[in-house]
PDB file of C-alpha atoms in Angstrom:
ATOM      1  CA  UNK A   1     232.650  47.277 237.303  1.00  0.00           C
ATOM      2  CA  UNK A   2     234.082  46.297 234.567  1.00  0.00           C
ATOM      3  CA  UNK A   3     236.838  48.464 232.564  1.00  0.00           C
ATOM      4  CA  UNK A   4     235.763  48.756 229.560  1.00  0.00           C
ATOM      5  CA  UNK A   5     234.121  50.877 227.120  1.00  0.00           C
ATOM      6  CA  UNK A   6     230.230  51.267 226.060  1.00  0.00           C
ATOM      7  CA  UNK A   7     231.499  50.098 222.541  1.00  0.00           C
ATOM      8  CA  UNK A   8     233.644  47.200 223.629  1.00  0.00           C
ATOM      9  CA  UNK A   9     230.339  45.892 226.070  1.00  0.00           C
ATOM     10  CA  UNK A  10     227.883  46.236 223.087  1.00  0.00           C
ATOM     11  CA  UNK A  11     229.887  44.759 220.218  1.00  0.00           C
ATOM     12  CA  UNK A  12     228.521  40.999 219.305  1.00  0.00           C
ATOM     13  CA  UNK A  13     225.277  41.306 221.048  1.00  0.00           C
ATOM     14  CA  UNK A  14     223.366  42.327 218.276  1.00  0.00           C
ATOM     15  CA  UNK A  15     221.171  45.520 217.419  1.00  0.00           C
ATOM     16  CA  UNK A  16     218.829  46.652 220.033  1.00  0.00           C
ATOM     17  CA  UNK A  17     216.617  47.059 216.593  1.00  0.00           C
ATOM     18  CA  UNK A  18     215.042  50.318 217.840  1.00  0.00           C
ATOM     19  CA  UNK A  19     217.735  52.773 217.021  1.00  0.00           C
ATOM     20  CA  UNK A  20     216.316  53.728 213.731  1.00  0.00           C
ATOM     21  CA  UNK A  21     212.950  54.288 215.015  1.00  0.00           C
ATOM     22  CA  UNK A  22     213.061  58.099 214.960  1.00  0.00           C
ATOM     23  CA  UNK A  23     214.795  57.975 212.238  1.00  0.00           C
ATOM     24  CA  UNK A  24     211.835  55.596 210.501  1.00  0.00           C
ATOM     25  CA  UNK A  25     209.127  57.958 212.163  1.00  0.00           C
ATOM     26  CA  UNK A  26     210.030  60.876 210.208  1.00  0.00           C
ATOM     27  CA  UNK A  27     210.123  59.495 207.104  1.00  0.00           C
ATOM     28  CA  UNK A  28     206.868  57.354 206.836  1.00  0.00           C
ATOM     29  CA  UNK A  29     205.208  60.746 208.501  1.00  0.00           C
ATOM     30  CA  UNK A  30     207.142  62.726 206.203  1.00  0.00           C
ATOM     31  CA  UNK A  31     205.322  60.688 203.268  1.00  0.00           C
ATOM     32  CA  UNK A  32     201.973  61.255 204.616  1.00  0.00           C
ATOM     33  CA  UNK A  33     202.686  64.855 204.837  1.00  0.00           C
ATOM     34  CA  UNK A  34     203.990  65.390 201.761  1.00  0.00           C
ATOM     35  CA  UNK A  35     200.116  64.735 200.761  1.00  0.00           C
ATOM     36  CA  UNK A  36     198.453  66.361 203.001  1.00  0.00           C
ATOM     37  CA  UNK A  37     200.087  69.932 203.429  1.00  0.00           C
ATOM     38  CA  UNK A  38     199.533  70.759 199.793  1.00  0.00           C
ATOM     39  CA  UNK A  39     195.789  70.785 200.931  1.00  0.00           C
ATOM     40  CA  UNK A  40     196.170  71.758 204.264  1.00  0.00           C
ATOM     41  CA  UNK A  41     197.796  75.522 202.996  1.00  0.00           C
ATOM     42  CA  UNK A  42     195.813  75.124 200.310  1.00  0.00           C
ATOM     43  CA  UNK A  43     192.645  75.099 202.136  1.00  0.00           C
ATOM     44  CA  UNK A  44     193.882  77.538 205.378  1.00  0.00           C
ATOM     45  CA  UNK A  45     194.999  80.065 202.402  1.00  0.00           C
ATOM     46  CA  UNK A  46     191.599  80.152 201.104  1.00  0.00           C
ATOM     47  CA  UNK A  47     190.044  80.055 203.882  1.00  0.00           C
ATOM     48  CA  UNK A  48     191.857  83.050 205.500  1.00  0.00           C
ATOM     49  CA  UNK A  49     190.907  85.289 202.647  1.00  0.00           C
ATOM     50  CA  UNK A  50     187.690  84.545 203.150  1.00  0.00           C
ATOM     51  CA  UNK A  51     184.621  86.342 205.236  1.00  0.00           C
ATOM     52  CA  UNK A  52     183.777  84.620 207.943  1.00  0.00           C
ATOM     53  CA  UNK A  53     180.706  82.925 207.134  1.00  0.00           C
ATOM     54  CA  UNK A  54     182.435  81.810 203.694  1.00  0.00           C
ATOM     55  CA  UNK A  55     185.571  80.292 205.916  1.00  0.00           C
ATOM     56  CA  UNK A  56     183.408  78.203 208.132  1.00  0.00           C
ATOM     57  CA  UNK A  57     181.722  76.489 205.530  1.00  0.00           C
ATOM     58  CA  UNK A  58     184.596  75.646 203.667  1.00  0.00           C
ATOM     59  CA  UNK A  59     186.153  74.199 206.569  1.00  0.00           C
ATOM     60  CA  UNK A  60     183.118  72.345 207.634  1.00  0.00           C
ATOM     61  CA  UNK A  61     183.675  70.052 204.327  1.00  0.00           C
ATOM     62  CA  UNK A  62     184.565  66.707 205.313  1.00  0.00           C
ATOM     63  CA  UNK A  63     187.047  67.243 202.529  1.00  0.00           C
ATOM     64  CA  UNK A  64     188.442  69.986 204.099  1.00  0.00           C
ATOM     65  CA  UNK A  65     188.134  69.114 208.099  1.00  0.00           C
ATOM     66  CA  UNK A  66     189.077  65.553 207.630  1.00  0.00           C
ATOM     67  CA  UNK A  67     192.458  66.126 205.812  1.00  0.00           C
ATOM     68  CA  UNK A  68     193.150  69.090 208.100  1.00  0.00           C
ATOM     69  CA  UNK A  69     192.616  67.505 211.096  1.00  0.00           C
ATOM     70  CA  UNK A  70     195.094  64.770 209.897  1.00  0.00           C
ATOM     71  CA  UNK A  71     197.541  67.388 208.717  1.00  0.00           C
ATOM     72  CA  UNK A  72     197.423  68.639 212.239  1.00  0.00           C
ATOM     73  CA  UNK A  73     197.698  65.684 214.259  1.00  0.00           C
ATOM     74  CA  UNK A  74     200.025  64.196 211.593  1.00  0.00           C
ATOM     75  CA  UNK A  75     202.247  67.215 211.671  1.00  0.00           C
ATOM     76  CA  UNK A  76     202.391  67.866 215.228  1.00  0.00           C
ATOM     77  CA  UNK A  77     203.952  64.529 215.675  1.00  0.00           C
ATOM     78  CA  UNK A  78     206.392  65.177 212.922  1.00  0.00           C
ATOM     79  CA  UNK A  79     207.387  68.360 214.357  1.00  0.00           C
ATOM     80  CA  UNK A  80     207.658  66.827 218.268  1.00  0.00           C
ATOM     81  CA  UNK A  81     209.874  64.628 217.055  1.00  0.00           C
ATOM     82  CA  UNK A  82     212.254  66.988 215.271  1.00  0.00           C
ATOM     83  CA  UNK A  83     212.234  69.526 217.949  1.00  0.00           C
ATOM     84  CA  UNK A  84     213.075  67.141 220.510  1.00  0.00           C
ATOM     85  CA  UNK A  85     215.932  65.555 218.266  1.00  0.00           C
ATOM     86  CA  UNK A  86     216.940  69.801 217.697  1.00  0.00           C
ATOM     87  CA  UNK A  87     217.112  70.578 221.792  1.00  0.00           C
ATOM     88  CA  UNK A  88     219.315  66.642 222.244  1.00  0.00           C
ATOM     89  CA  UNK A  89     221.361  67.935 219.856  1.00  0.00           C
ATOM     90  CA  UNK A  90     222.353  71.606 221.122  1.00  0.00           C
ATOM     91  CA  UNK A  91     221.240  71.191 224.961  1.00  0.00           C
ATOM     92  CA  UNK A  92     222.209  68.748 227.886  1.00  0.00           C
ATOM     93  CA  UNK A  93     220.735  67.673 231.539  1.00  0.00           C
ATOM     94  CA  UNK A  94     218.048  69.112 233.432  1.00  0.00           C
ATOM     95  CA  UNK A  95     217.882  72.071 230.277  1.00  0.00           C
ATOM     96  CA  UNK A  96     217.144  69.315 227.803  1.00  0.00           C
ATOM     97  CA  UNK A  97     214.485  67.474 230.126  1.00  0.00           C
ATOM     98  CA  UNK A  98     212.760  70.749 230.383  1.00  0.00           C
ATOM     99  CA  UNK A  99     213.033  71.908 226.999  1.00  0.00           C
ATOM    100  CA  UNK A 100     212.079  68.725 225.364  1.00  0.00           C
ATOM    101  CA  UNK A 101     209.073  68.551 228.213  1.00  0.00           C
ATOM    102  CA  UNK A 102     207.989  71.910 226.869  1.00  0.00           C
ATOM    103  CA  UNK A 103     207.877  70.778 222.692  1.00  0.00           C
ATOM    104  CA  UNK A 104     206.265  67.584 223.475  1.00  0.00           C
ATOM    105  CA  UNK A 105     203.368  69.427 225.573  1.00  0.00           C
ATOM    106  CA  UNK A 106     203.520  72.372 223.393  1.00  0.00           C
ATOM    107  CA  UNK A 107     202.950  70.134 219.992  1.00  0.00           C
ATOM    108  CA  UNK A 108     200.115  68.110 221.781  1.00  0.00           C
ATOM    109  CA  UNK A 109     197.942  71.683 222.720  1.00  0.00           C
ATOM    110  CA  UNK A 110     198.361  72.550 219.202  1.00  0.00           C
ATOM    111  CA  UNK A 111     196.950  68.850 218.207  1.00  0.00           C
ATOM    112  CA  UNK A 112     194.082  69.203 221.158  1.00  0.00           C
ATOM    113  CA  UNK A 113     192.897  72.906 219.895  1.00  0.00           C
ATOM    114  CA  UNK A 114     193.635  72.705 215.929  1.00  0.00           C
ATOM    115  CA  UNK A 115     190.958  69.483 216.449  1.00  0.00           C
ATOM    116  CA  UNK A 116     188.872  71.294 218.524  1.00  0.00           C
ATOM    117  CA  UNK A 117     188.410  74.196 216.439  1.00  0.00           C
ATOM    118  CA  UNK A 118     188.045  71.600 213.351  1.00  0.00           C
ATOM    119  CA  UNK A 119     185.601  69.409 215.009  1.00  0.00           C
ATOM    120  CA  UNK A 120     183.563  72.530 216.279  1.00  0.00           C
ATOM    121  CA  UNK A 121     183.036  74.217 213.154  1.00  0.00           C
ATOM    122  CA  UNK A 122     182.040  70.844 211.697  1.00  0.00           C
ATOM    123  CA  UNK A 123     178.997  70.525 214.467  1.00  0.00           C
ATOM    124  CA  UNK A 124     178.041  73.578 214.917  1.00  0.00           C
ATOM    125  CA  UNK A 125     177.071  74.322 211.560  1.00  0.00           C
TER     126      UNK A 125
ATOM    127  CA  UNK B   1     220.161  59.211 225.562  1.00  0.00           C
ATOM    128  CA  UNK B   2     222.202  58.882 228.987  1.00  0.00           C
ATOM    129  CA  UNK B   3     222.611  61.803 230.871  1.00  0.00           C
ATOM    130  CA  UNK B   4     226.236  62.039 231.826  1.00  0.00           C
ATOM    131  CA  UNK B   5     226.936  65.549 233.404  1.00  0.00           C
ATOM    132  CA  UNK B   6     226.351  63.594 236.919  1.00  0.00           C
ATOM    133  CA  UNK B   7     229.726  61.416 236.331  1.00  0.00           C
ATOM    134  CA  UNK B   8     232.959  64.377 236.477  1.00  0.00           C
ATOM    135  CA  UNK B   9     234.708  61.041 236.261  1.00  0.00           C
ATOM    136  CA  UNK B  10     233.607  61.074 232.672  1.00  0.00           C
ATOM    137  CA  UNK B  11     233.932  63.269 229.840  1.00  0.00           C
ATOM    138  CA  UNK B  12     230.843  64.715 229.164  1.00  0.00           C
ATOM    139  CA  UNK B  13     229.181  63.582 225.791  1.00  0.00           C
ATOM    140  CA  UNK B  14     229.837  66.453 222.920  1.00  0.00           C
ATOM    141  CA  UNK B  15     227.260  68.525 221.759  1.00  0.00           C
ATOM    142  CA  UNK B  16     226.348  68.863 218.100  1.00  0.00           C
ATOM    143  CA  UNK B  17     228.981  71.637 216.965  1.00  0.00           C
ATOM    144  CA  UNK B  18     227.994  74.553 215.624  1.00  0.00           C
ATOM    145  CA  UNK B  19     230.632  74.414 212.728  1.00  0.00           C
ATOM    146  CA  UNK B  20     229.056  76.050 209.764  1.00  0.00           C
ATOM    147  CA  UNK B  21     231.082  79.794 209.569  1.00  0.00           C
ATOM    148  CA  UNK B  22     233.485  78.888 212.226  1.00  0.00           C
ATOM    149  CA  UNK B  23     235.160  76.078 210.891  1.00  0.00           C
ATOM    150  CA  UNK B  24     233.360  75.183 207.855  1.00  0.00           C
ATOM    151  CA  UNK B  25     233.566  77.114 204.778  1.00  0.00           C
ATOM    152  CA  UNK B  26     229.495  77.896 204.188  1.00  0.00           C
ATOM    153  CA  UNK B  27     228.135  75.741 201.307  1.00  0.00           C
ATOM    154  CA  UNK B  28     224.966  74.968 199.739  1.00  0.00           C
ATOM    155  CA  UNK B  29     224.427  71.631 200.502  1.00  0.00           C
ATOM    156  CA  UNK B  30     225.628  72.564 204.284  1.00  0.00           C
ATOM    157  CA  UNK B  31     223.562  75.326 204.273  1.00  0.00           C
ATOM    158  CA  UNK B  32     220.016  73.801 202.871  1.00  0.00           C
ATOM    159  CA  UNK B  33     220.390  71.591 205.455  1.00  0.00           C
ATOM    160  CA  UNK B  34     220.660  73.644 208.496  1.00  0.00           C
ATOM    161  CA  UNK B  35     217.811  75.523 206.810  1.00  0.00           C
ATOM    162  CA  UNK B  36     215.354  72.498 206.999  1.00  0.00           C
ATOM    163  CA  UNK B  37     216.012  72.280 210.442  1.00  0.00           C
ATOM    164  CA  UNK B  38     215.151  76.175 210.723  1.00  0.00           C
ATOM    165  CA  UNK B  39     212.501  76.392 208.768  1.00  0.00           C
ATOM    166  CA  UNK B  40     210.821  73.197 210.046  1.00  0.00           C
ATOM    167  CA  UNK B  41     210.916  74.413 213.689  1.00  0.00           C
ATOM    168  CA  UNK B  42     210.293  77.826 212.743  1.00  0.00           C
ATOM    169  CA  UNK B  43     207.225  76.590 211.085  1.00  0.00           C
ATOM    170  CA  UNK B  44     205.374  75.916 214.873  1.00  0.00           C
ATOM    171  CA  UNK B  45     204.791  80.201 215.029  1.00  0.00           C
ATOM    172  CA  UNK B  46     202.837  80.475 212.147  1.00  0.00           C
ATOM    173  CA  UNK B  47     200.836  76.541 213.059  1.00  0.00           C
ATOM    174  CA  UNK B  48     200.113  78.058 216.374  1.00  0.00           C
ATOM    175  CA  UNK B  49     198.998  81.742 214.825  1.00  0.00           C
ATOM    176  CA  UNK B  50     197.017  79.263 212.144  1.00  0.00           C
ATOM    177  CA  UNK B  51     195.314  77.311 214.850  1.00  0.00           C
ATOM    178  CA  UNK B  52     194.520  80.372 217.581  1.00  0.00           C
ATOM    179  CA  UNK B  53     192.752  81.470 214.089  1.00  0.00           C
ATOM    180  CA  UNK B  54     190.809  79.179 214.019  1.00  0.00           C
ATOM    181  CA  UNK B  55     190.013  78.784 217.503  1.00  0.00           C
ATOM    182  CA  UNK B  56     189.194  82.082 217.450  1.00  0.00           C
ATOM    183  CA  UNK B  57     186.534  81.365 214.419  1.00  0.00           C
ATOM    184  CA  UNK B  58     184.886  78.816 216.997  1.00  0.00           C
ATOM    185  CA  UNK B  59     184.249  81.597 219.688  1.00  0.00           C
ATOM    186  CA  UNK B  60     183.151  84.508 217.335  1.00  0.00           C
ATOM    187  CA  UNK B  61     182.185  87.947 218.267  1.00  0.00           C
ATOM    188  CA  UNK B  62     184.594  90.191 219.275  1.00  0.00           C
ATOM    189  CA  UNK B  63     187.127  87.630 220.236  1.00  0.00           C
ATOM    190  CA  UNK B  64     187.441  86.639 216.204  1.00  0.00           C
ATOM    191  CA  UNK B  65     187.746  89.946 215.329  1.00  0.00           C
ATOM    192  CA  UNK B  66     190.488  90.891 217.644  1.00  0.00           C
ATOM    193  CA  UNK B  67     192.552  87.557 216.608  1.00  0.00           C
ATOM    194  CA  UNK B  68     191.422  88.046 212.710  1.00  0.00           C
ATOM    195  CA  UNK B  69     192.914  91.102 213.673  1.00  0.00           C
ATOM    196  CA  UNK B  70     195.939  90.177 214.435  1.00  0.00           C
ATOM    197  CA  UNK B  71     196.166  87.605 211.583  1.00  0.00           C
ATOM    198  CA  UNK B  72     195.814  90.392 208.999  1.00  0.00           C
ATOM    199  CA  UNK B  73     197.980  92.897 210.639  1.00  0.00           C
ATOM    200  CA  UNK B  74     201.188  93.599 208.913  1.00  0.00           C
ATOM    201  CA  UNK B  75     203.253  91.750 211.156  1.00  0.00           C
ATOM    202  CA  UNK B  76     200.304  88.614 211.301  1.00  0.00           C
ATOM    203  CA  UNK B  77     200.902  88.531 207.001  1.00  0.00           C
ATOM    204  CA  UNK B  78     204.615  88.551 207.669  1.00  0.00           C
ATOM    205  CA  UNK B  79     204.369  85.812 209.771  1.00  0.00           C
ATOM    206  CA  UNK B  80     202.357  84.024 207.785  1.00  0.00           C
ATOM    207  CA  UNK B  81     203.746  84.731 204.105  1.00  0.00           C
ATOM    208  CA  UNK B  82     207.083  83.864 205.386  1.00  0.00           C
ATOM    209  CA  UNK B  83     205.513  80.580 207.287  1.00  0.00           C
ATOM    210  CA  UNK B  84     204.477  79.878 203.919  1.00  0.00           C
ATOM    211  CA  UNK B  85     208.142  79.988 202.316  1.00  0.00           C
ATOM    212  CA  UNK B  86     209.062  77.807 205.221  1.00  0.00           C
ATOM    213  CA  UNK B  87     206.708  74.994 204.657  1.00  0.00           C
ATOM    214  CA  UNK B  88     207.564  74.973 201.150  1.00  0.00           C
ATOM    215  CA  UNK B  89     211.245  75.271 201.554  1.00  0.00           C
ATOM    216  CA  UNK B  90     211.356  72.027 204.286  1.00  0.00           C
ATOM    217  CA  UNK B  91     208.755  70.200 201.998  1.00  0.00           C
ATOM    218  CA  UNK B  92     211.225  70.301 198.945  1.00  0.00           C
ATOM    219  CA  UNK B  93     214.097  69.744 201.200  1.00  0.00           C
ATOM    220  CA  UNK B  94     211.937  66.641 203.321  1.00  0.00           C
ATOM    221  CA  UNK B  95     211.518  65.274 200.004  1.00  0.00           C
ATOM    222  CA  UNK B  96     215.497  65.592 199.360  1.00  0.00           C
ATOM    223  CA  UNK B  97     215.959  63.973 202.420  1.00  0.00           C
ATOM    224  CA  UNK B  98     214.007  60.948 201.323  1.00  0.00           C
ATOM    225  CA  UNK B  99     216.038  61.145 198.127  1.00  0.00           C
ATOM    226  CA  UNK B 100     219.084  61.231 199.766  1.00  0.00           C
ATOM    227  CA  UNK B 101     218.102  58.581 202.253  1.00  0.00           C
ATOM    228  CA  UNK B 102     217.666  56.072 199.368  1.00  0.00           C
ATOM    229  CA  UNK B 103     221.323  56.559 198.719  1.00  0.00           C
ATOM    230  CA  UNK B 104     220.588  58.856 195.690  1.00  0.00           C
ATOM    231  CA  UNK B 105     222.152  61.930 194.500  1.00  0.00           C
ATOM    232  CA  UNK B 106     224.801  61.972 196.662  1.00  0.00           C
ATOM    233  CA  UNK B 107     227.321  63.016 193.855  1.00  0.00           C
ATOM    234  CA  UNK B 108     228.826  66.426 193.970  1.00  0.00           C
ATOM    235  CA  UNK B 109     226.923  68.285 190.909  1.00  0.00           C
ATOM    236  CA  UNK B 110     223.560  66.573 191.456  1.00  0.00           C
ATOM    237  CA  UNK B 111     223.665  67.563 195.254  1.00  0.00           C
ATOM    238  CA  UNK B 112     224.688  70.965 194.255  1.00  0.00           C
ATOM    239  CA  UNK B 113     221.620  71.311 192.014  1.00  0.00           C
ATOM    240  CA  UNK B 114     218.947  70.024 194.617  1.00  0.00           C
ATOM    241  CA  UNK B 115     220.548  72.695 196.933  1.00  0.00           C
ATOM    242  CA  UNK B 116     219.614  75.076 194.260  1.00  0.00           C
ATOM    243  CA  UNK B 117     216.387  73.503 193.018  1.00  0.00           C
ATOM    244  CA  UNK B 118     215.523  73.809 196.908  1.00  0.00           C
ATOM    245  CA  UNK B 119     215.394  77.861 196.619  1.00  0.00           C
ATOM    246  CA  UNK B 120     214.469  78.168 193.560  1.00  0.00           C
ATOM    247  CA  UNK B 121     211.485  75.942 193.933  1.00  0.00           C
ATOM    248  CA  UNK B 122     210.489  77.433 197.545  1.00  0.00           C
ATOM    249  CA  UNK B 123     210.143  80.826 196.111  1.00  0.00           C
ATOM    250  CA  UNK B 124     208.422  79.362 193.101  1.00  0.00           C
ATOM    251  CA  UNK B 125     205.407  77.141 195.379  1.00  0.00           C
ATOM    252  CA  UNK B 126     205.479  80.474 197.536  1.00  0.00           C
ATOM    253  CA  UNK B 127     204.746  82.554 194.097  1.00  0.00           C
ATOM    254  CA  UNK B 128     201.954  80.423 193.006  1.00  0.00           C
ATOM    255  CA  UNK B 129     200.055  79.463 196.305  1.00  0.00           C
ATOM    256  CA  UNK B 130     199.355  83.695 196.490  1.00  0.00           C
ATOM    257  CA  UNK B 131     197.955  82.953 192.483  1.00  0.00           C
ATOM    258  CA  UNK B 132     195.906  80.172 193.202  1.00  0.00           C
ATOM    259  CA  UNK B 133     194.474  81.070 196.476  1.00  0.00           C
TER     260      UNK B 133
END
């Protein structure tokens, strides 16, 4: 053991080069967002004032699943990512293993059912 | 990050303060930014009321009408008229980020007016998604 501090150890061994990597995830998925949620509430606000029948075959439109389905998957990363980055910053030890456990799992559901529902309608025309 | 509540020989690592109102004075660049993180969190109620929707549109019957139901209750169009504030209020302010990320309008007044053009515009995109859909 040497005394020390974390800073002192690190210094001159150069950048680990992944420290920026959330930081890098939420802005290139922030870009691709910023495209497809227009459409995305766009295409749910329609479709929720519609009847039924009407609603499922505008969401069976390729240019309505495909972009949704992207906006979903897309999104749900975007928002795992920020929620997990929320709980490190307010909670600590066997809390923030849970919580962050829970958003991660929670977000991928979302993805797994929005894409189910998406994929569904499409088929089952 | 390194768990360090199992070292007492250490000093545990601080936790993000919550400063804004205790020991900051509340302003509007502090105060749009706390609000992304809000509203983009917030925003998983009204994804997971948007999804069970259309879940619900896969099963049909009476199981789509109860959740359609609950969709276009009162409190369902609260949710989701206020989910659509939020996703326009952390879409101006994602794109701010980006702005400010490129090391632009950082200065004092044009910060100030992003903060504003941040409300303003969320209310705006909120006004005109009800006209166009």
């Amino acid at each position: 053991m040497r005394y020390i501090t974390d800073r002192k150890r690190a210094t001159g061994r150069g950048s680990a080069r992944s420290g920026t990597e959330h930081h890098w995830y939420m802005q290139a998925s922030a870009v691709g967002l910023a495209f497809l949620v227009p459409w995305f509430v766009y295409c749910v606000g329609r479709a929720l004032t519609l009847p039924y029948g009407d609603a499922w075959y505008l969401l069976m439109q390729p240019y309505v699943s495909i972009p949704m389905g992207l906006a979903v998957f897309v999104g749900m990363r975007h928002f795992a990512k920020g929620a997990t980055m929320m709980i490190e910053d307010y909670t600590r030890g066997t809390w923030r293993k849970a919580l962050v456990i829970a958003a991660l799992s929670l977000s991928y559901a979302v993805t797994a059912v929005g894409l189910y529902a998406l994929i569904v309608i499409t088929l089952k025309a | 990050m390194a768990d360090t509540t199992k070292h007492p020989d250490r000093h545990p690592r601080p936790l993000s303060p919550f400063m804004l109102g205790t020991y900051y004075r509340l302003q509007l660049t502090s105060f749009t930014s706390i609000l992304t993180r809000i509203t983009g969190n917030g925003l998983i109620v009204g994804t997971i009321l948007i999804v069970w929707w259309m879940f619900a549109m896969t099963q049909g019957g009476a199981y789509y009408d109860l959740v359609n139901g609950i969709v276009h209750s009162w409190p369902g169009e609260v949710v989701l008229t206020l989910s659509l504030w939020a996703v326009w209020y952390h879409y101006l302010a994602g794109l701010r980020h980006l702005w400010f990320d490129a090391g632009r309008g950082l200065d004092l007044p044009t910060a100030e007016m992003l903060g504003w053009g941040l409300i303003v515009g969320s209310f705006l995109l909120t006004f005109l998604t009800f006209l166009v859909i």
